[in-house]
PDB file of C-alpha atoms in Angstrom:
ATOM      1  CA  UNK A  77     -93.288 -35.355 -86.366  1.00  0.00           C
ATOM      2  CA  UNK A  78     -97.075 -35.199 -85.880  1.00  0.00           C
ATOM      3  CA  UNK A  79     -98.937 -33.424 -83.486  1.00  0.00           C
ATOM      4  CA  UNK A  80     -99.813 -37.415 -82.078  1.00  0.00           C
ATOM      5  CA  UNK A  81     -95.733 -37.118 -81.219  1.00  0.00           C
ATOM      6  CA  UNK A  82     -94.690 -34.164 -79.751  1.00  0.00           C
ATOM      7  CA  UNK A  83     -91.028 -33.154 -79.991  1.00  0.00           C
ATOM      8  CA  UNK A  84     -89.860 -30.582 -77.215  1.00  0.00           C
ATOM      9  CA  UNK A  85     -86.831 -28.553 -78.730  1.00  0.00           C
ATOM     10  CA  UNK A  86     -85.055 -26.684 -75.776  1.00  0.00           C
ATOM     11  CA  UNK A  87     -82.111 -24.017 -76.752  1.00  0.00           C
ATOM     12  CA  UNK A  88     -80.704 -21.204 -74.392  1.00  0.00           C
ATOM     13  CA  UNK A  89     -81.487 -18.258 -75.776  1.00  0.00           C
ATOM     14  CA  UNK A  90     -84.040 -16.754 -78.271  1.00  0.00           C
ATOM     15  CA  UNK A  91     -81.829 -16.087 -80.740  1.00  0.00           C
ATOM     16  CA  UNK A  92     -81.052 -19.858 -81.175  1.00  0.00           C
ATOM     17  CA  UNK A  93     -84.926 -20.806 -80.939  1.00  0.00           C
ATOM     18  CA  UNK A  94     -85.444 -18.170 -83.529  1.00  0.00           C
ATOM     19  CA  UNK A  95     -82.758 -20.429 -86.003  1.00  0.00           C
ATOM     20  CA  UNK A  96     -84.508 -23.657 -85.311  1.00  0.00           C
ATOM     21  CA  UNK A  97     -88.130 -22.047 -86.016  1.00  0.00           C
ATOM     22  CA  UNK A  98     -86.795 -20.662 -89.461  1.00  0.00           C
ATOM     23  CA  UNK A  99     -86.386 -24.493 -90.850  1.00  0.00           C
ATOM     24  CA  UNK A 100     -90.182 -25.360 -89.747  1.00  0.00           C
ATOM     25  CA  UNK A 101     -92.780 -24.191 -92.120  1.00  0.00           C
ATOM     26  CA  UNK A 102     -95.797 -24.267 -89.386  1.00  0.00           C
ATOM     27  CA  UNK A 103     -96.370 -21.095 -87.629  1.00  0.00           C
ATOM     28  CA  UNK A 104     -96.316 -20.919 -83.962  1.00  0.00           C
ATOM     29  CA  UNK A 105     -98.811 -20.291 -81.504  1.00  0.00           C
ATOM     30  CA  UNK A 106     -97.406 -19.214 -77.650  1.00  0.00           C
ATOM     31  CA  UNK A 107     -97.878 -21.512 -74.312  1.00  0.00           C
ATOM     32  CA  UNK A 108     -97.543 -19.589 -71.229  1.00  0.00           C
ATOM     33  CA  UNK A 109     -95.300 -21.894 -69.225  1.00  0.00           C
ATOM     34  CA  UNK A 110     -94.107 -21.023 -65.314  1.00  0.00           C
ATOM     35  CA  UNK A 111     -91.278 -18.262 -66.068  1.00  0.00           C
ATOM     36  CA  UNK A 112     -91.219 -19.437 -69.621  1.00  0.00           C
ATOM     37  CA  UNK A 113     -93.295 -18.714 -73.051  1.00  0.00           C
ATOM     38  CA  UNK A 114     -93.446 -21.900 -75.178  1.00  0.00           C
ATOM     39  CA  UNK A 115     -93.752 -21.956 -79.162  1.00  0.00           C
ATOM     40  CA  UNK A 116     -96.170 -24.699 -80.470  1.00  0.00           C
ATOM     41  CA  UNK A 117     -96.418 -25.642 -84.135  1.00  0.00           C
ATOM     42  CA  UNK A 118     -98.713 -27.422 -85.672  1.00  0.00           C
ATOM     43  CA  UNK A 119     -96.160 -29.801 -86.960  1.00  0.00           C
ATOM     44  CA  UNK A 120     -95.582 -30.847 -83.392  1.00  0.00           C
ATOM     45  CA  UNK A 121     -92.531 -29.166 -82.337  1.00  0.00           C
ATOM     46  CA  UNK A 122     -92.983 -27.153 -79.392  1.00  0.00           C
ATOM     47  CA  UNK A 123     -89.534 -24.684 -78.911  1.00  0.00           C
ATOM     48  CA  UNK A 124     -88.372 -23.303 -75.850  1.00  0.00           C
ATOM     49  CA  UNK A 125     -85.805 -20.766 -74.987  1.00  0.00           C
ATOM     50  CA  UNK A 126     -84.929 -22.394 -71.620  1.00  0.00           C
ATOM     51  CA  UNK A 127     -82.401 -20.312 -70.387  1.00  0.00           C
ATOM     52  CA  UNK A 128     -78.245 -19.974 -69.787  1.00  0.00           C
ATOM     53  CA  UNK A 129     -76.929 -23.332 -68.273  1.00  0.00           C
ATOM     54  CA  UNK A 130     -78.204 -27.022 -67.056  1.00  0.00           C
ATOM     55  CA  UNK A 131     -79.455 -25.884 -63.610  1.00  0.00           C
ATOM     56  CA  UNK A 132     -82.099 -23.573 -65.718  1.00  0.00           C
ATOM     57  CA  UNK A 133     -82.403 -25.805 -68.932  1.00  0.00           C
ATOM     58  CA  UNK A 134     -83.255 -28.523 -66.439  1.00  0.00           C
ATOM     59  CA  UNK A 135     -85.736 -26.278 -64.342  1.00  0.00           C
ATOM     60  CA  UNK A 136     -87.746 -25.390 -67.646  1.00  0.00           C
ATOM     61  CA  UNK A 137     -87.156 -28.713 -69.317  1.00  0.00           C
ATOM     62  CA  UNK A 138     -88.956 -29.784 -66.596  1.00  0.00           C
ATOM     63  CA  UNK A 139     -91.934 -27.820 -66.599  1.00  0.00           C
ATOM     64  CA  UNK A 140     -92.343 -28.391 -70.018  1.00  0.00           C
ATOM     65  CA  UNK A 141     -92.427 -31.832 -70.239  1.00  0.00           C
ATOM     66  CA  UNK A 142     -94.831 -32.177 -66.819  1.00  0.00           C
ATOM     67  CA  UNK A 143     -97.060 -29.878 -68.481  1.00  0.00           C
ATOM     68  CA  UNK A 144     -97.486 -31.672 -71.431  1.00  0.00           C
ATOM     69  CA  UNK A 145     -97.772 -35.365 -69.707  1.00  0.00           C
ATOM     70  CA  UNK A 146    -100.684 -33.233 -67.512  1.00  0.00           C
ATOM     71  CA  UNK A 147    -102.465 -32.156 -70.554  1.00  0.00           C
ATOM     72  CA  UNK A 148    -102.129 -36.004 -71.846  1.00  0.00           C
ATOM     73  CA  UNK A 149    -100.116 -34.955 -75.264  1.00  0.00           C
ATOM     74  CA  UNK A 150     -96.411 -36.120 -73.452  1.00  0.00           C
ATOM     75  CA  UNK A 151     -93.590 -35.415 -75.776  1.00  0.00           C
ATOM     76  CA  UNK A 152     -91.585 -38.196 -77.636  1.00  0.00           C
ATOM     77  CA  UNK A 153     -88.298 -37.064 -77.520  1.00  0.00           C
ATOM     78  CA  UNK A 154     -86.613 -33.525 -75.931  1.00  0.00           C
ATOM     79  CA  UNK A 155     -83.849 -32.117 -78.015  1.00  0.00           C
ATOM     80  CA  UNK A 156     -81.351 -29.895 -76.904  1.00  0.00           C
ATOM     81  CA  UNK A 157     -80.229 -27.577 -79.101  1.00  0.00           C
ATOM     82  CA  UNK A 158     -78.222 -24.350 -79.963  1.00  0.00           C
ATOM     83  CA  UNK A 159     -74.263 -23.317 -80.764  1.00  0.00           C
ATOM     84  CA  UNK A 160     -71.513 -24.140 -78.806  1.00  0.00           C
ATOM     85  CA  UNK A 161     -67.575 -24.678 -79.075  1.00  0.00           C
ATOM     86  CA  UNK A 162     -66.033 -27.241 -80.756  1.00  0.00           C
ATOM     87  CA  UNK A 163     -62.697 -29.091 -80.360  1.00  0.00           C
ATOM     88  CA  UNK A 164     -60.530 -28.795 -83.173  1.00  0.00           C
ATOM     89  CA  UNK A 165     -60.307 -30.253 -85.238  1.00  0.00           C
ATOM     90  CA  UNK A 166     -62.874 -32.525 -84.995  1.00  0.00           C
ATOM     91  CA  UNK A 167     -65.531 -29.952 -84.789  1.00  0.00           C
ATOM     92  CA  UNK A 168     -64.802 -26.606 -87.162  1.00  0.00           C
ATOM     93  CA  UNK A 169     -66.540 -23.406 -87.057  1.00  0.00           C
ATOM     94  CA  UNK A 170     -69.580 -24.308 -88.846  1.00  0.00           C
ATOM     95  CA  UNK A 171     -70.087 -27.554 -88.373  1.00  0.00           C
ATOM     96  CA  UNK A 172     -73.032 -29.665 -86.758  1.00  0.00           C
ATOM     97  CA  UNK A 173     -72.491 -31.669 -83.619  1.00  0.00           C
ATOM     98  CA  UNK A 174     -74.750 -34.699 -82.873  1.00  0.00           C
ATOM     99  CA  UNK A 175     -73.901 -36.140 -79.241  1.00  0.00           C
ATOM    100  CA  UNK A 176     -74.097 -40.172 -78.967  1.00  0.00           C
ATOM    101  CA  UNK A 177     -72.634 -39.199 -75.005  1.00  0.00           C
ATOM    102  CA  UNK A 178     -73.861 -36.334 -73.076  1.00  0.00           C
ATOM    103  CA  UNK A 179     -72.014 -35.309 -69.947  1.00  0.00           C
ATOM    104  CA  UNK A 180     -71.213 -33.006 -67.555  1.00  0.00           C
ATOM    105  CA  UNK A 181     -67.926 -32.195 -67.509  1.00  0.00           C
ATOM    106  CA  UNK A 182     -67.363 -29.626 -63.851  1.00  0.00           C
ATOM    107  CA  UNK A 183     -69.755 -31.801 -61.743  1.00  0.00           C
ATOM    108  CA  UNK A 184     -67.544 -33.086 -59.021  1.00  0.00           C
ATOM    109  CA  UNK A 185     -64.407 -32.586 -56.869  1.00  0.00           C
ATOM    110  CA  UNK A 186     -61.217 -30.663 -57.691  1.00  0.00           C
ATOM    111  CA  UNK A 187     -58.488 -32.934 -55.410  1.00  0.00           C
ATOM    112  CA  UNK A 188     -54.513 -32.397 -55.360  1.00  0.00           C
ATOM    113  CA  UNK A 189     -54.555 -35.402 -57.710  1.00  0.00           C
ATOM    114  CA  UNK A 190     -57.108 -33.972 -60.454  1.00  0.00           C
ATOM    115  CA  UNK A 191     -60.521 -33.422 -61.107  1.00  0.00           C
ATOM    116  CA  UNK A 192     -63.256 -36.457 -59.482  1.00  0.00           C
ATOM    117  CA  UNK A 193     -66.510 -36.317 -61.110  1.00  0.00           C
ATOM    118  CA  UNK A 194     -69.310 -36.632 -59.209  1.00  0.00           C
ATOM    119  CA  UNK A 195     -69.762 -40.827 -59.360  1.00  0.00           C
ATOM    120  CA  UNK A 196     -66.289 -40.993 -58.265  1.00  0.00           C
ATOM    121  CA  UNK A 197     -67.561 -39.326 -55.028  1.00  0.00           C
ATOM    122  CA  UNK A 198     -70.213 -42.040 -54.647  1.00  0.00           C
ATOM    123  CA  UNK A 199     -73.497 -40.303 -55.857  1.00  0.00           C
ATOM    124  CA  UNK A 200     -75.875 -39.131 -58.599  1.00  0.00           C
ATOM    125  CA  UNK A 201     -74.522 -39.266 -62.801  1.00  0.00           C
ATOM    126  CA  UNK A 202     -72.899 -37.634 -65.435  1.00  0.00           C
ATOM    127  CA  UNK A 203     -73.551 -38.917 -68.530  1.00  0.00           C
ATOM    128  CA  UNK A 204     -76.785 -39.934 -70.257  1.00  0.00           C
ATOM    129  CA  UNK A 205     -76.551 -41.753 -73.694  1.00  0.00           C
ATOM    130  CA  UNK A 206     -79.577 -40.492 -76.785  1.00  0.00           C
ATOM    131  CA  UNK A 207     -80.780 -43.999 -78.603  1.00  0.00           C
ATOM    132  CA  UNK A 208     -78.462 -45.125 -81.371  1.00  0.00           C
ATOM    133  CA  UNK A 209     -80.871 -45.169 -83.965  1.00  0.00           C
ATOM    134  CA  UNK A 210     -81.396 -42.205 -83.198  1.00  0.00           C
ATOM    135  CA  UNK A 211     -77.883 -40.579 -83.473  1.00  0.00           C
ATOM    136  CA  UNK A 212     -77.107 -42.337 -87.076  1.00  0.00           C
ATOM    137  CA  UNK A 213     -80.351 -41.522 -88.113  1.00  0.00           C
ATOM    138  CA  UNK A 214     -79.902 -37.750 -87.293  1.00  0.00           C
ATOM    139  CA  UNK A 215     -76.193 -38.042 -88.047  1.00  0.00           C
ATOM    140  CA  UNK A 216     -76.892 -39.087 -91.809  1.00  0.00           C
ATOM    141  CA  UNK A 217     -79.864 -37.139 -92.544  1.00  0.00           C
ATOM    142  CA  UNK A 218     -77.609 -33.786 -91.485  1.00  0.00           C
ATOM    143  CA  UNK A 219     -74.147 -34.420 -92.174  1.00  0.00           C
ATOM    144  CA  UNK A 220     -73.353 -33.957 -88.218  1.00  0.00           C
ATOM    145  CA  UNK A 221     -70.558 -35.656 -87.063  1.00  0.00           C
ATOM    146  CA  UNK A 222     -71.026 -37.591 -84.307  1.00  0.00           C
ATOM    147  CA  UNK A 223     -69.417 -37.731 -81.014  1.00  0.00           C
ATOM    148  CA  UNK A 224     -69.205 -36.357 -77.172  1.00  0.00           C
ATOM    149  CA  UNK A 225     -70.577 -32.813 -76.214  1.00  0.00           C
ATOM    150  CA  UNK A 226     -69.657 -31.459 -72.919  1.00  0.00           C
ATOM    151  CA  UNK A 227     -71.706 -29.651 -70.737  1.00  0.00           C
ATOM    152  CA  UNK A 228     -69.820 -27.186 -68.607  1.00  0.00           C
ATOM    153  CA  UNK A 229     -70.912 -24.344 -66.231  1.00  0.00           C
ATOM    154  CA  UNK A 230     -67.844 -22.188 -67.342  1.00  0.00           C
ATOM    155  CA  UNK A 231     -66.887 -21.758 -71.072  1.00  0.00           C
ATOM    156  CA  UNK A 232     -63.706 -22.802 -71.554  1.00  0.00           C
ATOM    157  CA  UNK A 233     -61.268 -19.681 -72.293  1.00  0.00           C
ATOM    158  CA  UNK A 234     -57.757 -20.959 -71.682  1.00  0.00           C
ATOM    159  CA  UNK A 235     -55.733 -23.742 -73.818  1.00  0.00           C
ATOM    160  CA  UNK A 236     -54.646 -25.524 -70.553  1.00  0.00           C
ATOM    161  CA  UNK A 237     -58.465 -26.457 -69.544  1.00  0.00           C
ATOM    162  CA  UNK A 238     -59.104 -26.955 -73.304  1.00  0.00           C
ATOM    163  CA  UNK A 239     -56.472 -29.602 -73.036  1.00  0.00           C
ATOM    164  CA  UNK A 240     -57.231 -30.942 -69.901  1.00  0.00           C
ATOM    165  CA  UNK A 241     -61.291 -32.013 -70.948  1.00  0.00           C
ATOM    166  CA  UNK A 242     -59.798 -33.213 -73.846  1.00  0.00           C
ATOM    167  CA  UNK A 243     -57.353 -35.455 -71.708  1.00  0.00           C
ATOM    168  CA  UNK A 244     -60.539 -36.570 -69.506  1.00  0.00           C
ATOM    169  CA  UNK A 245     -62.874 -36.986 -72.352  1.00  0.00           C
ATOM    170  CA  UNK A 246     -60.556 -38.046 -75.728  1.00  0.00           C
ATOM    171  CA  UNK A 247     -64.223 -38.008 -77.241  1.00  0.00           C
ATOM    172  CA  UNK A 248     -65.243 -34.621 -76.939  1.00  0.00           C
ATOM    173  CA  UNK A 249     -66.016 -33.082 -80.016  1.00  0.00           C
ATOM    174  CA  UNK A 250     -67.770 -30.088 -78.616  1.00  0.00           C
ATOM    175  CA  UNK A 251     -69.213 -27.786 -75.415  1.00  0.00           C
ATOM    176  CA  UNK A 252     -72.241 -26.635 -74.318  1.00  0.00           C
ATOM    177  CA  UNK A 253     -73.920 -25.112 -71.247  1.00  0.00           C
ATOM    178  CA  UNK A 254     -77.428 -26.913 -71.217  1.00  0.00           C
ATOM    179  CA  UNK A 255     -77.269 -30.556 -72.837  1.00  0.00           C
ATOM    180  CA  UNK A 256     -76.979 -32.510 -69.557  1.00  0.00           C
ATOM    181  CA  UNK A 257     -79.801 -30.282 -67.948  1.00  0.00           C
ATOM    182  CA  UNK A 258     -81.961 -31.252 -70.751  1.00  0.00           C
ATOM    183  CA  UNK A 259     -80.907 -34.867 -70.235  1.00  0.00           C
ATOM    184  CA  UNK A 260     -81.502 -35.121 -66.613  1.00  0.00           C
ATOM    185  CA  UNK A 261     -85.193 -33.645 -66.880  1.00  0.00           C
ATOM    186  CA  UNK A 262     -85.902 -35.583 -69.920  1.00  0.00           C
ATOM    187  CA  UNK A 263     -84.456 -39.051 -67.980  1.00  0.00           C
ATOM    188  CA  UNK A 264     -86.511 -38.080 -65.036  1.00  0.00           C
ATOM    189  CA  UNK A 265     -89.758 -38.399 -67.325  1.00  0.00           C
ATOM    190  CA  UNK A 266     -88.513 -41.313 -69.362  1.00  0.00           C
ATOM    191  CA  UNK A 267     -88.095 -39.050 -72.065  1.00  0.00           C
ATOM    192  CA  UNK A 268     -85.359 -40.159 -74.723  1.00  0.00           C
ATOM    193  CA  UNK A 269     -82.930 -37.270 -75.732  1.00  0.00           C
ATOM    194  CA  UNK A 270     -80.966 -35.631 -78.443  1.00  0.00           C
ATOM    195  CA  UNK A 271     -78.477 -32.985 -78.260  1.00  0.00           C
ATOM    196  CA  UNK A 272     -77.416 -31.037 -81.790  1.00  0.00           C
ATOM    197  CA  UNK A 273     -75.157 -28.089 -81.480  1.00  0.00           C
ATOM    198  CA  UNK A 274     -73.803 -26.048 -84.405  1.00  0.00           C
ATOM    199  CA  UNK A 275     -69.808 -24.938 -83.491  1.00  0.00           C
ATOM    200  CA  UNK A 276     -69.409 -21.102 -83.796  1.00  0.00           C
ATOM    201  CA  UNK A 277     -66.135 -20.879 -81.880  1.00  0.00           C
ATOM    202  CA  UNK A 278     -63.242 -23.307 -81.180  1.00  0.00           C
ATOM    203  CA  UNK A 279     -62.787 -24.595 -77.646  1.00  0.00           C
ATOM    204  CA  UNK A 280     -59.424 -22.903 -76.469  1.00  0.00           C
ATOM    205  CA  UNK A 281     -58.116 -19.403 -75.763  1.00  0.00           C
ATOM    206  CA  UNK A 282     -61.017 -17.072 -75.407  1.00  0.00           C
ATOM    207  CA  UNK A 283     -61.003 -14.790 -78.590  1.00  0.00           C
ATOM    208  CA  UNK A 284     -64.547 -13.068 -79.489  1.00  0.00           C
ATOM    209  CA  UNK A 285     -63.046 -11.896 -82.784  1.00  0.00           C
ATOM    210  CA  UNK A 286     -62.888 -15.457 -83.894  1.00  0.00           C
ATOM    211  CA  UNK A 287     -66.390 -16.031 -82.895  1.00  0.00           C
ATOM    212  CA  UNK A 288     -68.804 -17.194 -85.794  1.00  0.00           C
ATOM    213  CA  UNK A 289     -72.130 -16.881 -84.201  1.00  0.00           C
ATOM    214  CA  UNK A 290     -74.193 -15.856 -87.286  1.00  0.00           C
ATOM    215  CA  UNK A 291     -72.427 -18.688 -89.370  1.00  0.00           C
ATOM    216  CA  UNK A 292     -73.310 -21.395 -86.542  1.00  0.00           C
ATOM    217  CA  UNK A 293     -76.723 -20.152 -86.435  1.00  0.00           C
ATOM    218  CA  UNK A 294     -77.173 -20.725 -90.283  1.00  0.00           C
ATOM    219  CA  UNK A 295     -75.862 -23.980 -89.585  1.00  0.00           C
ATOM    220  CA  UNK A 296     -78.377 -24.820 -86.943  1.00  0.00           C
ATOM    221  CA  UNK A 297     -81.318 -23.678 -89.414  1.00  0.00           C
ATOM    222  CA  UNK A 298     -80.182 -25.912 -92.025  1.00  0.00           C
ATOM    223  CA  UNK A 299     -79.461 -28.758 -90.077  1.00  0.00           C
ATOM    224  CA  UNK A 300     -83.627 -28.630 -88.567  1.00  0.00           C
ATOM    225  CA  UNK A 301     -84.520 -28.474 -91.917  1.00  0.00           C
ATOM    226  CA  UNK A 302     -83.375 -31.854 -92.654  1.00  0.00           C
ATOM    227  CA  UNK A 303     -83.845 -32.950 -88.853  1.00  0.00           C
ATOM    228  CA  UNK A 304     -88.065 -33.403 -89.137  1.00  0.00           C
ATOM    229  CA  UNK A 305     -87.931 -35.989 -91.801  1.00  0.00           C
ATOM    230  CA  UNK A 306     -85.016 -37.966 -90.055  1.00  0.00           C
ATOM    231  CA  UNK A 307     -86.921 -38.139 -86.888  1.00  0.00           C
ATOM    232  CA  UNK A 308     -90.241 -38.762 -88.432  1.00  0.00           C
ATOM    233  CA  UNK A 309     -88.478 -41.840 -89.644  1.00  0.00           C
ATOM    234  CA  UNK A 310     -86.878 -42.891 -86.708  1.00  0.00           C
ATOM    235  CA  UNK A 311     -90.694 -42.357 -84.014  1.00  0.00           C
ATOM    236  CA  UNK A 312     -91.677 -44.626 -87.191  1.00  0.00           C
ATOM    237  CA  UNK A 313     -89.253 -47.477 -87.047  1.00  0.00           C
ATOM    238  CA  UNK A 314     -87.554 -47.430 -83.338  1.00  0.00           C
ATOM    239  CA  UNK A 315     -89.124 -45.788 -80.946  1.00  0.00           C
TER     240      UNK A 315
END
């Protein structure tokens, strides 16, 4: 992207910003935001290490993208990004993740009859949908497959509540903590959004040992480096 199109790329922690800065070639300059430091390259991608779960990713999401409509350079597209689970066996340790459905999976009701999300209860949303174009654009150019990523509060650690999100959402292919924060802020701007998430761990029985966290942050490198070329040519053709 150019600096004309500003992308806003929002992970959790530094150590997943760090992966995404190591596939772009511009160095970075730091933005002092409100209880956040923001990277800006000259390339246009500003990267922000919003913090652990969608009530913070949404806070700083926020604050990012009012800050840049204020200075008059407002972003074309906020990407959330980082590792997270994935359902096997859709989603193996390694792979890349591109969501064409973003929602929150824990927002709502727990009843004697199940789980009620949120719009069952009469109010607010739970899913926000990135552009099409976008997804197969992103999808091809990166090799990510392509279906739901969950955004939960709580990582999952047992196989019953693996299988139950499964049974709620059949197309879950993997788990986050911040894509539907980033969604919400970014919707609130009319902001489109992307979420990418390389899988380090399978969703399921809690088991560090299994964790591949260095592996899915290799991933995540890789996958940005063919990521700017992809969306150049999708700002070019359907935005």
């Amino acid at each position: 992207m150019t600096s004309s199109a500003p992308v806003l790329i929002a992970t959790a922690v530094p150590a997943e910003r760090d992966a995404v800065a190591r596939a772009l070639p511009a160095a970075a300059q730091e933005v002092r935001l409100p209880g956040a430091t923001l990277w800006r390259t000259a390339a246009g991608w500003d990267l922000l290490a919003a913090g652990v779960g969608p009530a913070l990713a949404a806070a700083r999401t926020a604050g990012a993208l009012t800050a840049a409509a204020l200075a008059g350079r407002p972003y074309a597209l906020a990407v959330s990004a980082g590792i997270g689970g994935g359902f096997p066996p859709g989603a193996p340790v390694g792979s890349l993740v591109v969501a064409d459905v973003i929602t929150v999976a824990d927002l709502g009701a727990e009843t004697a009859d199940g789980f009620l999300p949120v719009t069952e209860l009469g109010f607010g949303t739970i899913t926000h949908r990135p552009p099409e174009s976008l997804v197969r654009v992103v999808s091809e150019a990166t090799g990510a497959r392509t279906g739901t990523i969950l955004t939960v509060s709580t990582v999952t650690g047992t196989a019953g509540r693996a299988a139950a999100l499964r049974a709620r959402h059949p197309g879950a292919l993997a788990e986050g903590m911040e894509g539907f924060g980033v969604a919400e802020a970014a919707a609130a701007h009319g902001v489109p959004v992307l979420e990418i998430r390389a899988v380090s761990n399978p969703v399921g029985p809690r088991d560090r040992a299994a964790w591949r966290i260095g592996d899915a942050l290799a991933a995540l490198t890789e996958g940005f480096g063919k990521l700017a070329p992809a969306l150049e040519s999708w700002n070019a053709h359907d935005a």
